[in-house]
Amino acid sequence: MSAWRRIELENILRAYRTPRILDRKITLSEYDGPIRQLTIIDLGHEEPTLLLTNQLTTSPAKLIGRYAQRMIIENSIEDGIDFFHMDALSSAVAMKVNCDVQLTLLASSLYRLLGQRVGNGYETAKSRHIFRDLVNGAAHVTIERDSIIVRLHRRAYNPLLIAADFGLTDVPIPWLGGKRLRIQFH
């Protein structure tokens, strides 16, 4: 009889929701107390995933679910480093690193919000993909007495922006003397 058993992951949106696990208690020479080692297969990786924890009573499904959520956060940080060049900080002075990290997190969050508002799979798209399809495009900007009008040129993804009501954008910009931002599509 095999010690491997299949579990079902809840609240995880992924293709591999029923991995097999091997749940063992082990000891480490430099650590006092038992350690729990979960060996996980059928998660969509070529090699097994090893999870070491001192959480001895938490269910394997909860531990693996928490691991999956942490991986989402780590992937988001990786996306920030890769796309927003967080590793190319604006200053060698250590105090400015906090500003760079905050600006990167802000930019990443704004891309997440844009992806959620547009929908159609962009909710989970990486920042680079959102930028390429929805942000990086030509526009004609007109600054008038009471408004700033952005006229976006024709692009394949404009219907998604229109469906997300960006064509109805008419928001005040207080720091520009009350001017309003309007977005229009050709």
Short mmCIF file of N, CA and C in Angstrom, two decimals:
data_model
loop_
_atom_site.label_atom_id
_atom_site.label_comp_id
_atom_site.label_asym_id
_atom_site.label_seq_id
_atom_site.Cartn_x
_atom_site.Cartn_y
_atom_site.Cartn_z
N MET A 1 0.84 -1.18 0.00
CA MET A 1 0.00 0.00 0.00
C MET A 1 0.89 1.24 0.00
N SER A 2 0.57 2.21 -0.83
CA SER A 2 1.35 3.42 -0.97
C SER A 2 1.00 4.42 0.12
N ALA A 3 1.99 5.18 0.58
CA ALA A 3 1.76 6.22 1.58
C ALA A 3 1.28 7.51 0.93
N TRP A 4 1.33 7.55 -0.39
CA TRP A 4 0.84 8.73 -1.10
C TRP A 4 -0.68 8.77 -1.01
N ARG A 5 -1.22 10.00 -0.86
CA ARG A 5 -2.67 10.15 -0.88
C ARG A 5 -3.03 11.40 -1.66
N ARG A 6 -4.19 11.35 -2.27
CA ARG A 6 -4.66 12.47 -3.08
C ARG A 6 -5.49 13.41 -2.21
N ILE A 7 -5.28 14.72 -2.40
CA ILE A 7 -6.08 15.72 -1.67
C ILE A 7 -6.70 16.67 -2.70
N GLU A 8 -7.70 17.41 -2.26
CA GLU A 8 -8.32 18.41 -3.14
C GLU A 8 -8.08 19.79 -2.56
N LEU A 9 -7.54 20.68 -3.39
CA LEU A 9 -7.28 22.06 -2.97
C LEU A 9 -8.55 22.88 -3.19
N GLU A 10 -8.92 23.66 -2.18
CA GLU A 10 -10.10 24.51 -2.28
C GLU A 10 -9.67 25.95 -2.48
N ASN A 11 -10.54 26.73 -3.09
CA ASN A 11 -10.32 28.16 -3.31
C ASN A 11 -9.04 28.44 -4.09
N ILE A 12 -8.63 27.51 -4.90
CA ILE A 12 -7.45 27.70 -5.73
C ILE A 12 -7.91 27.58 -7.18
N LEU A 13 -7.70 28.66 -7.94
CA LEU A 13 -8.08 28.64 -9.35
C LEU A 13 -6.88 28.17 -10.16
N ARG A 14 -6.80 26.88 -10.34
CA ARG A 14 -5.69 26.31 -11.09
C ARG A 14 -6.13 24.99 -11.69
N ALA A 15 -5.37 24.56 -12.66
CA ALA A 15 -5.70 23.32 -13.35
C ALA A 15 -5.42 22.10 -12.48
N TYR A 16 -4.43 22.18 -11.63
CA TYR A 16 -3.99 21.03 -10.83
C TYR A 16 -4.52 21.16 -9.41
N ARG A 17 -5.75 20.78 -9.21
CA ARG A 17 -6.41 20.96 -7.92
C ARG A 17 -6.39 19.71 -7.05
N THR A 18 -5.91 18.58 -7.59
CA THR A 18 -5.94 17.33 -6.81
C THR A 18 -4.54 16.69 -6.81
N PRO A 19 -3.60 17.33 -6.15
CA PRO A 19 -2.25 16.75 -6.10
C PRO A 19 -2.20 15.54 -5.16
N ARG A 20 -1.14 14.78 -5.29
CA ARG A 20 -0.88 13.68 -4.35
C ARG A 20 0.21 14.15 -3.40
N ILE A 21 0.11 13.73 -2.15
CA ILE A 21 1.07 14.17 -1.14
C ILE A 21 1.61 12.98 -0.36
N LEU A 22 2.79 13.20 0.18
CA LEU A 22 3.40 12.29 1.14
C LEU A 22 3.71 13.17 2.35
N ASP A 23 3.05 12.91 3.46
CA ASP A 23 3.12 13.75 4.65
C ASP A 23 3.94 13.02 5.71
N ARG A 24 5.11 13.56 6.06
CA ARG A 24 6.03 12.92 7.02
C ARG A 24 6.50 13.93 8.06
N LYS A 25 6.80 13.43 9.25
CA LYS A 25 7.50 14.23 10.26
C LYS A 25 8.96 13.84 10.20
N ILE A 26 9.83 14.87 10.20
CA ILE A 26 11.26 14.62 10.14
C ILE A 26 11.94 15.44 11.22
N THR A 27 13.21 15.19 11.43
CA THR A 27 14.00 16.01 12.36
C THR A 27 15.19 16.58 11.60
N LEU A 28 15.60 17.75 12.03
CA LEU A 28 16.78 18.41 11.47
C LEU A 28 17.81 18.53 12.58
N SER A 29 19.05 18.32 12.25
CA SER A 29 20.10 18.29 13.28
C SER A 29 20.27 19.64 13.99
N GLU A 30 20.02 20.72 13.34
CA GLU A 30 20.22 22.04 13.96
C GLU A 30 18.92 22.69 14.43
N TYR A 31 17.84 21.91 14.52
CA TYR A 31 16.54 22.45 14.89
C TYR A 31 15.92 21.59 15.98
N ASP A 32 15.45 22.24 17.04
CA ASP A 32 14.78 21.51 18.12
C ASP A 32 13.32 21.30 17.77
N GLY A 33 12.88 20.08 17.84
CA GLY A 33 11.48 19.77 17.58
C GLY A 33 11.27 19.15 16.21
N PRO A 34 10.09 18.59 16.02
CA PRO A 34 9.80 17.94 14.74
C PRO A 34 9.49 18.96 13.64
N ILE A 35 9.73 18.56 12.44
CA ILE A 35 9.41 19.34 11.24
C ILE A 35 8.52 18.47 10.37
N ARG A 36 7.60 19.10 9.74
CA ARG A 36 6.71 18.38 8.83
C ARG A 36 7.19 18.59 7.40
N GLN A 37 7.33 17.51 6.67
CA GLN A 37 7.75 17.58 5.28
C GLN A 37 6.62 17.04 4.40
N LEU A 38 6.11 17.91 3.54
CA LEU A 38 5.11 17.50 2.56
C LEU A 38 5.81 17.39 1.21
N THR A 39 5.73 16.24 0.61
CA THR A 39 6.21 16.05 -0.75
C THR A 39 4.96 16.04 -1.62
N ILE A 40 4.94 16.91 -2.62
CA ILE A 40 3.74 17.12 -3.41
C ILE A 40 4.04 16.85 -4.88
N ILE A 41 3.21 16.01 -5.49
CA ILE A 41 3.33 15.77 -6.93
C ILE A 41 1.97 16.04 -7.58
N ASP A 42 1.96 16.10 -8.87
CA ASP A 42 0.76 16.41 -9.66
C ASP A 42 0.29 17.84 -9.44
N LEU A 43 1.26 18.75 -9.30
CA LEU A 43 0.96 20.19 -9.19
C LEU A 43 1.25 20.91 -10.50
N GLY A 44 1.62 20.15 -11.51
CA GLY A 44 1.93 20.77 -12.79
C GLY A 44 3.41 21.06 -12.98
N HIS A 45 4.23 20.61 -12.03
CA HIS A 45 5.68 20.79 -12.13
C HIS A 45 6.30 19.44 -12.49
N GLU A 46 7.44 19.50 -13.15
CA GLU A 46 8.13 18.27 -13.52
C GLU A 46 8.65 17.53 -12.29
N GLU A 47 9.20 18.28 -11.35
CA GLU A 47 9.77 17.70 -10.13
C GLU A 47 8.80 17.87 -8.97
N PRO A 48 8.88 17.01 -7.96
CA PRO A 48 8.03 17.18 -6.77
C PRO A 48 8.33 18.49 -6.06
N THR A 49 7.35 19.02 -5.39
CA THR A 49 7.52 20.20 -4.55
C THR A 49 7.68 19.72 -3.12
N LEU A 50 8.70 20.24 -2.42
CA LEU A 50 8.90 19.92 -1.01
C LEU A 50 8.51 21.13 -0.18
N LEU A 51 7.70 20.90 0.81
CA LEU A 51 7.25 21.95 1.69
C LEU A 51 7.63 21.56 3.11
N LEU A 52 8.47 22.38 3.74
CA LEU A 52 8.89 22.13 5.13
C LEU A 52 8.21 23.15 6.02
N THR A 53 7.64 22.69 7.12
CA THR A 53 6.93 23.59 8.01
C THR A 53 6.97 23.07 9.45
N ASN A 54 6.77 23.98 10.39
CA ASN A 54 6.60 23.55 11.78
C ASN A 54 5.12 23.54 12.15
N GLN A 55 4.24 23.71 11.17
CA GLN A 55 2.80 23.61 11.36
C GLN A 55 2.42 22.13 11.30
N LEU A 56 2.32 21.51 12.45
CA LEU A 56 2.12 20.06 12.51
C LEU A 56 0.67 19.63 12.43
N THR A 57 -0.26 20.54 12.71
CA THR A 57 -1.67 20.14 12.76
C THR A 57 -2.51 20.72 11.62
N THR A 58 -2.01 21.70 10.91
CA THR A 58 -2.76 22.30 9.80
C THR A 58 -2.92 21.28 8.68
N SER A 59 -4.08 21.26 8.07
CA SER A 59 -4.32 20.27 7.00
C SER A 59 -3.40 20.53 5.81
N PRO A 60 -3.01 19.47 5.11
CA PRO A 60 -2.16 19.65 3.93
C PRO A 60 -2.78 20.57 2.89
N ALA A 61 -4.09 20.48 2.70
CA ALA A 61 -4.75 21.33 1.70
C ALA A 61 -4.59 22.81 2.06
N LYS A 62 -4.72 23.15 3.34
CA LYS A 62 -4.55 24.55 3.76
C LYS A 62 -3.11 25.01 3.59
N LEU A 63 -2.16 24.15 3.95
CA LEU A 63 -0.74 24.51 3.80
C LEU A 63 -0.38 24.74 2.33
N ILE A 64 -0.83 23.85 1.47
CA ILE A 64 -0.52 23.97 0.05
C ILE A 64 -1.25 25.17 -0.55
N GLY A 65 -2.48 25.43 -0.09
CA GLY A 65 -3.21 26.62 -0.54
C GLY A 65 -2.49 27.90 -0.16
N ARG A 66 -1.96 27.95 1.06
CA ARG A 66 -1.19 29.11 1.51
C ARG A 66 0.08 29.26 0.68
N TYR A 67 0.73 28.13 0.39
CA TYR A 67 1.92 28.14 -0.46
C TYR A 67 1.57 28.69 -1.84
N ALA A 68 0.44 28.28 -2.41
CA ALA A 68 0.03 28.75 -3.73
C ALA A 68 -0.22 30.26 -3.71
N GLN A 69 -0.84 30.76 -2.64
CA GLN A 69 -1.09 32.20 -2.53
C GLN A 69 0.22 32.97 -2.42
N ARG A 70 1.17 32.42 -1.69
CA ARG A 70 2.48 33.08 -1.58
C ARG A 70 3.19 33.10 -2.93
N MET A 71 3.02 32.04 -3.70
CA MET A 71 3.64 31.99 -5.03
C MET A 71 3.05 33.08 -5.93
N ILE A 72 1.75 33.35 -5.79
CA ILE A 72 1.13 34.42 -6.57
C ILE A 72 1.77 35.75 -6.21
N ILE A 73 2.00 35.98 -4.92
CA ILE A 73 2.65 37.22 -4.47
C ILE A 73 4.07 37.29 -5.00
N GLU A 74 4.80 36.19 -4.91
CA GLU A 74 6.18 36.17 -5.41
C GLU A 74 6.22 36.41 -6.91
N ASN A 75 5.28 35.83 -7.65
CA ASN A 75 5.23 36.06 -9.09
C ASN A 75 4.92 37.51 -9.40
N SER A 76 4.09 38.14 -8.58
CA SER A 76 3.79 39.55 -8.77
C SER A 76 5.02 40.41 -8.52
N ILE A 77 5.79 40.07 -7.49
CA ILE A 77 7.04 40.79 -7.22
C ILE A 77 8.01 40.59 -8.37
N GLU A 78 8.09 39.36 -8.88
CA GLU A 78 8.96 39.08 -10.03
C GLU A 78 8.54 39.92 -11.23
N ASP A 79 7.23 40.05 -11.45
CA ASP A 79 6.72 40.85 -12.55
C ASP A 79 7.15 42.31 -12.37
N GLY A 80 7.07 42.81 -11.13
CA GLY A 80 7.50 44.18 -10.86
C GLY A 80 8.97 44.38 -11.13
N ILE A 81 9.78 43.43 -10.71
CA ILE A 81 11.22 43.53 -10.94
C ILE A 81 11.52 43.48 -12.43
N ASP A 82 10.85 42.57 -13.12
CA ASP A 82 11.10 42.38 -14.54
C ASP A 82 10.58 43.55 -15.38
N PHE A 83 9.31 43.91 -15.22
CA PHE A 83 8.70 44.91 -16.08
C PHE A 83 9.00 46.33 -15.66
N PHE A 84 8.88 46.63 -14.37
CA PHE A 84 9.07 47.99 -13.89
C PHE A 84 10.52 48.29 -13.53
N HIS A 85 11.41 47.35 -13.77
CA HIS A 85 12.85 47.52 -13.54
C HIS A 85 13.16 47.92 -12.10
N MET A 86 12.50 47.23 -11.16
CA MET A 86 12.71 47.54 -9.75
C MET A 86 14.17 47.32 -9.35
N ASP A 87 14.90 46.48 -10.09
CA ASP A 87 16.29 46.25 -9.76
C ASP A 87 17.18 47.37 -10.29
N ALA A 88 16.65 48.26 -11.10
CA ALA A 88 17.41 49.40 -11.61
C ALA A 88 16.94 50.63 -10.84
N LEU A 89 17.28 50.68 -9.57
CA LEU A 89 16.79 51.73 -8.69
C LEU A 89 17.29 53.09 -9.11
N SER A 90 16.52 54.13 -8.77
CA SER A 90 16.83 55.48 -9.24
C SER A 90 18.01 56.10 -8.53
N SER A 91 18.45 55.51 -7.44
CA SER A 91 19.53 56.12 -6.69
C SER A 91 20.34 55.05 -5.96
N ALA A 92 21.60 55.33 -5.78
CA ALA A 92 22.45 54.43 -5.00
C ALA A 92 22.27 54.67 -3.50
N VAL A 93 21.61 55.76 -3.12
CA VAL A 93 21.38 56.07 -1.72
C VAL A 93 20.29 55.14 -1.19
N ALA A 94 20.59 54.43 -0.13
CA ALA A 94 19.68 53.42 0.40
C ALA A 94 18.32 53.98 0.78
N MET A 95 18.25 55.22 1.23
CA MET A 95 16.98 55.80 1.66
C MET A 95 15.99 55.91 0.51
N LYS A 96 16.48 56.01 -0.71
CA LYS A 96 15.59 56.16 -1.85
C LYS A 96 15.02 54.83 -2.33
N VAL A 97 15.54 53.72 -1.83
CA VAL A 97 15.04 52.42 -2.23
C VAL A 97 13.57 52.29 -1.86
N ASN A 98 13.19 52.79 -0.68
CA ASN A 98 11.79 52.71 -0.26
C ASN A 98 10.88 53.40 -1.26
N CYS A 99 11.29 54.54 -1.78
CA CYS A 99 10.49 55.25 -2.77
C CYS A 99 10.35 54.41 -4.04
N ASP A 100 11.44 53.82 -4.50
CA ASP A 100 11.41 52.99 -5.70
C ASP A 100 10.48 51.79 -5.52
N VAL A 101 10.55 51.15 -4.37
CA VAL A 101 9.69 49.99 -4.11
C VAL A 101 8.23 50.44 -4.08
N GLN A 102 7.94 51.56 -3.41
CA GLN A 102 6.57 52.05 -3.33
C GLN A 102 6.03 52.42 -4.71
N LEU A 103 6.84 53.08 -5.53
CA LEU A 103 6.39 53.44 -6.88
C LEU A 103 6.15 52.20 -7.73
N THR A 104 7.00 51.19 -7.56
CA THR A 104 6.81 49.93 -8.30
C THR A 104 5.53 49.25 -7.87
N LEU A 105 5.26 49.20 -6.56
CA LEU A 105 4.03 48.58 -6.07
C LEU A 105 2.81 49.37 -6.54
N LEU A 106 2.91 50.69 -6.55
CA LEU A 106 1.80 51.52 -7.03
C LEU A 106 1.53 51.25 -8.50
N ALA A 107 2.59 51.25 -9.31
CA ALA A 107 2.42 50.98 -10.75
C ALA A 107 1.84 49.60 -10.99
N SER A 108 2.34 48.61 -10.28
CA SER A 108 1.83 47.25 -10.43
C SER A 108 0.36 47.18 -10.04
N SER A 109 -0.02 47.86 -8.97
CA SER A 109 -1.42 47.87 -8.53
C SER A 109 -2.32 48.55 -9.56
N LEU A 110 -1.84 49.62 -10.17
CA LEU A 110 -2.64 50.30 -11.19
C LEU A 110 -2.84 49.41 -12.41
N TYR A 111 -1.82 48.67 -12.78
CA TYR A 111 -1.97 47.72 -13.89
C TYR A 111 -2.96 46.63 -13.52
N ARG A 112 -2.93 46.14 -12.28
CA ARG A 112 -3.90 45.13 -11.81
C ARG A 112 -5.31 45.69 -11.93
N LEU A 113 -5.52 46.93 -11.47
CA LEU A 113 -6.84 47.55 -11.55
C LEU A 113 -7.31 47.69 -13.00
N LEU A 114 -6.40 48.10 -13.88
CA LEU A 114 -6.74 48.21 -15.30
C LEU A 114 -7.15 46.85 -15.85
N GLY A 115 -6.37 45.82 -15.53
CA GLY A 115 -6.68 44.47 -16.00
C GLY A 115 -8.03 44.00 -15.49
N GLN A 116 -8.35 44.29 -14.22
CA GLN A 116 -9.64 43.89 -13.66
C GLN A 116 -10.79 44.64 -14.32
N ARG A 117 -10.58 45.91 -14.58
CA ARG A 117 -11.66 46.70 -15.19
C ARG A 117 -11.92 46.26 -16.63
N VAL A 118 -10.89 45.93 -17.38
CA VAL A 118 -11.05 45.50 -18.77
C VAL A 118 -11.60 44.08 -18.83
N GLY A 119 -11.17 43.22 -17.90
CA GLY A 119 -11.63 41.83 -17.90
C GLY A 119 -11.07 41.05 -19.08
N ASN A 120 -11.83 40.11 -19.60
CA ASN A 120 -11.44 39.33 -20.78
C ASN A 120 -10.07 38.67 -20.63
N GLY A 121 -9.75 38.19 -19.44
CA GLY A 121 -8.48 37.52 -19.23
C GLY A 121 -7.37 38.43 -18.74
N TYR A 122 -7.58 39.73 -18.79
CA TYR A 122 -6.54 40.67 -18.34
C TYR A 122 -6.45 40.74 -16.82
N GLU A 123 -7.43 40.15 -16.11
CA GLU A 123 -7.40 40.16 -14.65
C GLU A 123 -6.14 39.48 -14.12
N THR A 124 -5.64 38.49 -14.84
CA THR A 124 -4.48 37.74 -14.39
C THR A 124 -3.26 37.96 -15.29
N ALA A 125 -3.37 38.85 -16.26
CA ALA A 125 -2.26 39.09 -17.18
C ALA A 125 -1.11 39.80 -16.48
N LYS A 126 0.08 39.55 -16.96
CA LYS A 126 1.25 40.25 -16.42
C LYS A 126 1.26 41.70 -16.90
N SER A 127 1.93 42.55 -16.16
CA SER A 127 1.98 43.97 -16.48
C SER A 127 2.49 44.22 -17.90
N ARG A 128 3.49 43.46 -18.32
CA ARG A 128 4.05 43.64 -19.66
C ARG A 128 2.98 43.40 -20.74
N HIS A 129 2.14 42.40 -20.54
CA HIS A 129 1.06 42.08 -21.49
C HIS A 129 0.02 43.20 -21.51
N ILE A 130 -0.38 43.67 -20.33
CA ILE A 130 -1.35 44.77 -20.24
C ILE A 130 -0.79 46.02 -20.91
N PHE A 131 0.47 46.31 -20.67
CA PHE A 131 1.10 47.48 -21.28
C PHE A 131 1.09 47.37 -22.79
N ARG A 132 1.50 46.22 -23.30
CA ARG A 132 1.60 46.02 -24.75
C ARG A 132 0.24 46.17 -25.43
N ASP A 133 -0.79 45.57 -24.85
CA ASP A 133 -2.10 45.56 -25.50
C ASP A 133 -2.92 46.82 -25.24
N LEU A 134 -2.87 47.35 -24.03
CA LEU A 134 -3.82 48.39 -23.65
C LEU A 134 -3.22 49.77 -23.42
N VAL A 135 -1.97 49.85 -23.06
CA VAL A 135 -1.39 51.14 -22.68
C VAL A 135 -0.48 51.72 -23.76
N ASN A 136 0.37 50.91 -24.33
CA ASN A 136 1.38 51.39 -25.27
C ASN A 136 0.76 51.65 -26.63
N GLY A 137 0.27 52.85 -26.81
CA GLY A 137 -0.34 53.21 -28.09
C GLY A 137 -0.22 54.70 -28.32
N ALA A 138 -0.41 55.09 -29.56
CA ALA A 138 -0.33 56.49 -29.92
C ALA A 138 -1.64 57.20 -29.58
N ALA A 139 -1.52 58.46 -29.25
CA ALA A 139 -2.69 59.27 -28.93
C ALA A 139 -2.39 60.71 -29.29
N HIS A 140 -3.43 61.46 -29.52
CA HIS A 140 -3.31 62.89 -29.75
C HIS A 140 -3.85 63.58 -28.49
N VAL A 141 -3.01 64.38 -27.84
CA VAL A 141 -3.40 65.04 -26.59
C VAL A 141 -3.61 66.52 -26.87
N THR A 142 -4.79 67.01 -26.50
CA THR A 142 -5.12 68.42 -26.66
C THR A 142 -5.39 69.01 -25.29
N ILE A 143 -4.69 70.09 -24.97
CA ILE A 143 -4.90 70.76 -23.70
C ILE A 143 -5.69 72.04 -23.98
N GLU A 144 -6.91 72.05 -23.48
CA GLU A 144 -7.79 73.20 -23.67
C GLU A 144 -7.92 73.95 -22.35
N ARG A 145 -8.65 75.03 -22.36
CA ARG A 145 -8.77 75.86 -21.17
C ARG A 145 -9.33 75.09 -19.98
N ASP A 146 -10.31 74.24 -20.22
CA ASP A 146 -10.97 73.54 -19.12
C ASP A 146 -10.80 72.03 -19.16
N SER A 147 -10.04 71.51 -20.11
CA SER A 147 -9.94 70.05 -20.20
C SER A 147 -8.66 69.60 -20.90
N ILE A 148 -8.35 68.36 -20.66
CA ILE A 148 -7.29 67.66 -21.37
C ILE A 148 -7.98 66.51 -22.10
N ILE A 149 -7.88 66.51 -23.42
CA ILE A 149 -8.55 65.50 -24.21
C ILE A 149 -7.50 64.56 -24.81
N VAL A 150 -7.68 63.29 -24.54
CA VAL A 150 -6.77 62.27 -25.08
C VAL A 150 -7.57 61.49 -26.12
N ARG A 151 -7.15 61.58 -27.38
CA ARG A 151 -7.81 60.86 -28.47
C ARG A 151 -6.90 59.69 -28.87
N LEU A 152 -7.36 58.51 -28.53
CA LEU A 152 -6.57 57.31 -28.83
C LEU A 152 -6.77 56.91 -30.28
N HIS A 153 -5.68 56.59 -30.94
CA HIS A 153 -5.73 56.14 -32.33
C HIS A 153 -6.35 54.75 -32.39
N ARG A 154 -6.79 54.35 -33.57
CA ARG A 154 -7.42 53.04 -33.74
C ARG A 154 -6.42 51.93 -33.45
N ARG A 155 -6.88 50.99 -32.64
CA ARG A 155 -6.06 49.83 -32.31
C ARG A 155 -6.99 48.64 -32.12
N ALA A 156 -6.43 47.46 -32.23
CA ALA A 156 -7.23 46.24 -32.13
C ALA A 156 -7.87 46.08 -30.75
N TYR A 157 -7.24 46.60 -29.70
CA TYR A 157 -7.74 46.39 -28.35
C TYR A 157 -8.65 47.52 -27.85
N ASN A 158 -8.86 48.56 -28.65
CA ASN A 158 -9.73 49.65 -28.24
C ASN A 158 -11.14 49.21 -27.90
N PRO A 159 -11.73 48.23 -28.62
CA PRO A 159 -13.08 47.80 -28.22
C PRO A 159 -13.15 47.30 -26.77
N LEU A 160 -12.08 46.71 -26.27
CA LEU A 160 -12.06 46.28 -24.87
C LEU A 160 -12.09 47.49 -23.94
N LEU A 161 -11.34 48.53 -24.29
CA LEU A 161 -11.33 49.75 -23.47
C LEU A 161 -12.68 50.45 -23.53
N ILE A 162 -13.29 50.46 -24.71
CA ILE A 162 -14.61 51.08 -24.85
C ILE A 162 -15.63 50.30 -24.03
N ALA A 163 -15.58 48.96 -24.10
CA ALA A 163 -16.52 48.13 -23.33
C ALA A 163 -16.35 48.32 -21.83
N ALA A 164 -15.13 48.69 -21.40
CA ALA A 164 -14.87 48.95 -19.98
C ALA A 164 -15.20 50.39 -19.61
N ASP A 165 -15.88 51.11 -20.51
CA ASP A 165 -16.36 52.48 -20.29
C ASP A 165 -15.25 53.54 -20.20
N PHE A 166 -14.08 53.27 -20.76
CA PHE A 166 -13.05 54.30 -20.76
C PHE A 166 -13.41 55.46 -21.69
N GLY A 167 -14.29 55.21 -22.66
CA GLY A 167 -14.77 56.29 -23.53
C GLY A 167 -15.65 57.29 -22.80
N LEU A 168 -16.13 56.91 -21.63
CA LEU A 168 -16.96 57.79 -20.82
C LEU A 168 -16.15 58.55 -19.77
N THR A 169 -14.82 58.41 -19.82
CA THR A 169 -13.97 59.04 -18.83
C THR A 169 -14.10 60.56 -18.90
N ASP A 170 -14.44 61.15 -17.79
CA ASP A 170 -14.55 62.59 -17.64
C ASP A 170 -14.33 62.88 -16.16
N VAL A 171 -13.07 62.99 -15.77
CA VAL A 171 -12.74 63.13 -14.35
C VAL A 171 -12.01 64.45 -14.10
N PRO A 172 -12.28 65.07 -12.96
CA PRO A 172 -11.57 66.32 -12.63
C PRO A 172 -10.13 66.03 -12.22
N ILE A 173 -9.26 66.98 -12.55
CA ILE A 173 -7.86 66.90 -12.15
C ILE A 173 -7.58 68.13 -11.29
N PRO A 174 -7.76 67.99 -9.97
CA PRO A 174 -7.69 69.15 -9.08
C PRO A 174 -6.36 69.91 -9.14
N TRP A 175 -5.24 69.22 -9.26
CA TRP A 175 -3.95 69.90 -9.23
C TRP A 175 -3.65 70.64 -10.53
N LEU A 176 -4.53 70.55 -11.52
CA LEU A 176 -4.37 71.30 -12.77
C LEU A 176 -5.47 72.35 -12.90
N GLY A 177 -5.80 72.97 -11.79
CA GLY A 177 -6.77 74.06 -11.81
C GLY A 177 -8.18 73.62 -12.15
N GLY A 178 -8.53 72.39 -11.84
CA GLY A 178 -9.90 71.92 -12.09
C GLY A 178 -10.16 71.44 -13.49
N LYS A 179 -9.10 71.31 -14.31
CA LYS A 179 -9.32 70.77 -15.65
C LYS A 179 -9.88 69.36 -15.55
N ARG A 180 -10.51 68.89 -16.61
CA ARG A 180 -11.08 67.56 -16.65
C ARG A 180 -10.35 66.73 -17.69
N LEU A 181 -10.15 65.46 -17.38
CA LEU A 181 -9.53 64.53 -18.33
C LEU A 181 -10.64 63.80 -19.07
N ARG A 182 -10.56 63.81 -20.39
CA ARG A 182 -11.52 63.10 -21.21
C ARG A 182 -10.75 62.19 -22.17
N ILE A 183 -11.23 60.97 -22.32
CA ILE A 183 -10.61 60.02 -23.25
C ILE A 183 -11.59 59.78 -24.37
N GLN A 184 -11.09 59.88 -25.60
CA GLN A 184 -11.93 59.64 -26.78
C GLN A 184 -11.25 58.64 -27.68
N PHE A 185 -12.04 57.94 -28.46
CA PHE A 185 -11.52 56.94 -29.38
C PHE A 185 -11.87 57.37 -30.80
N HIS A 186 -10.94 57.18 -31.74
CA HIS A 186 -11.19 57.46 -33.15
C HIS A 186 -11.90 56.31 -33.78
#
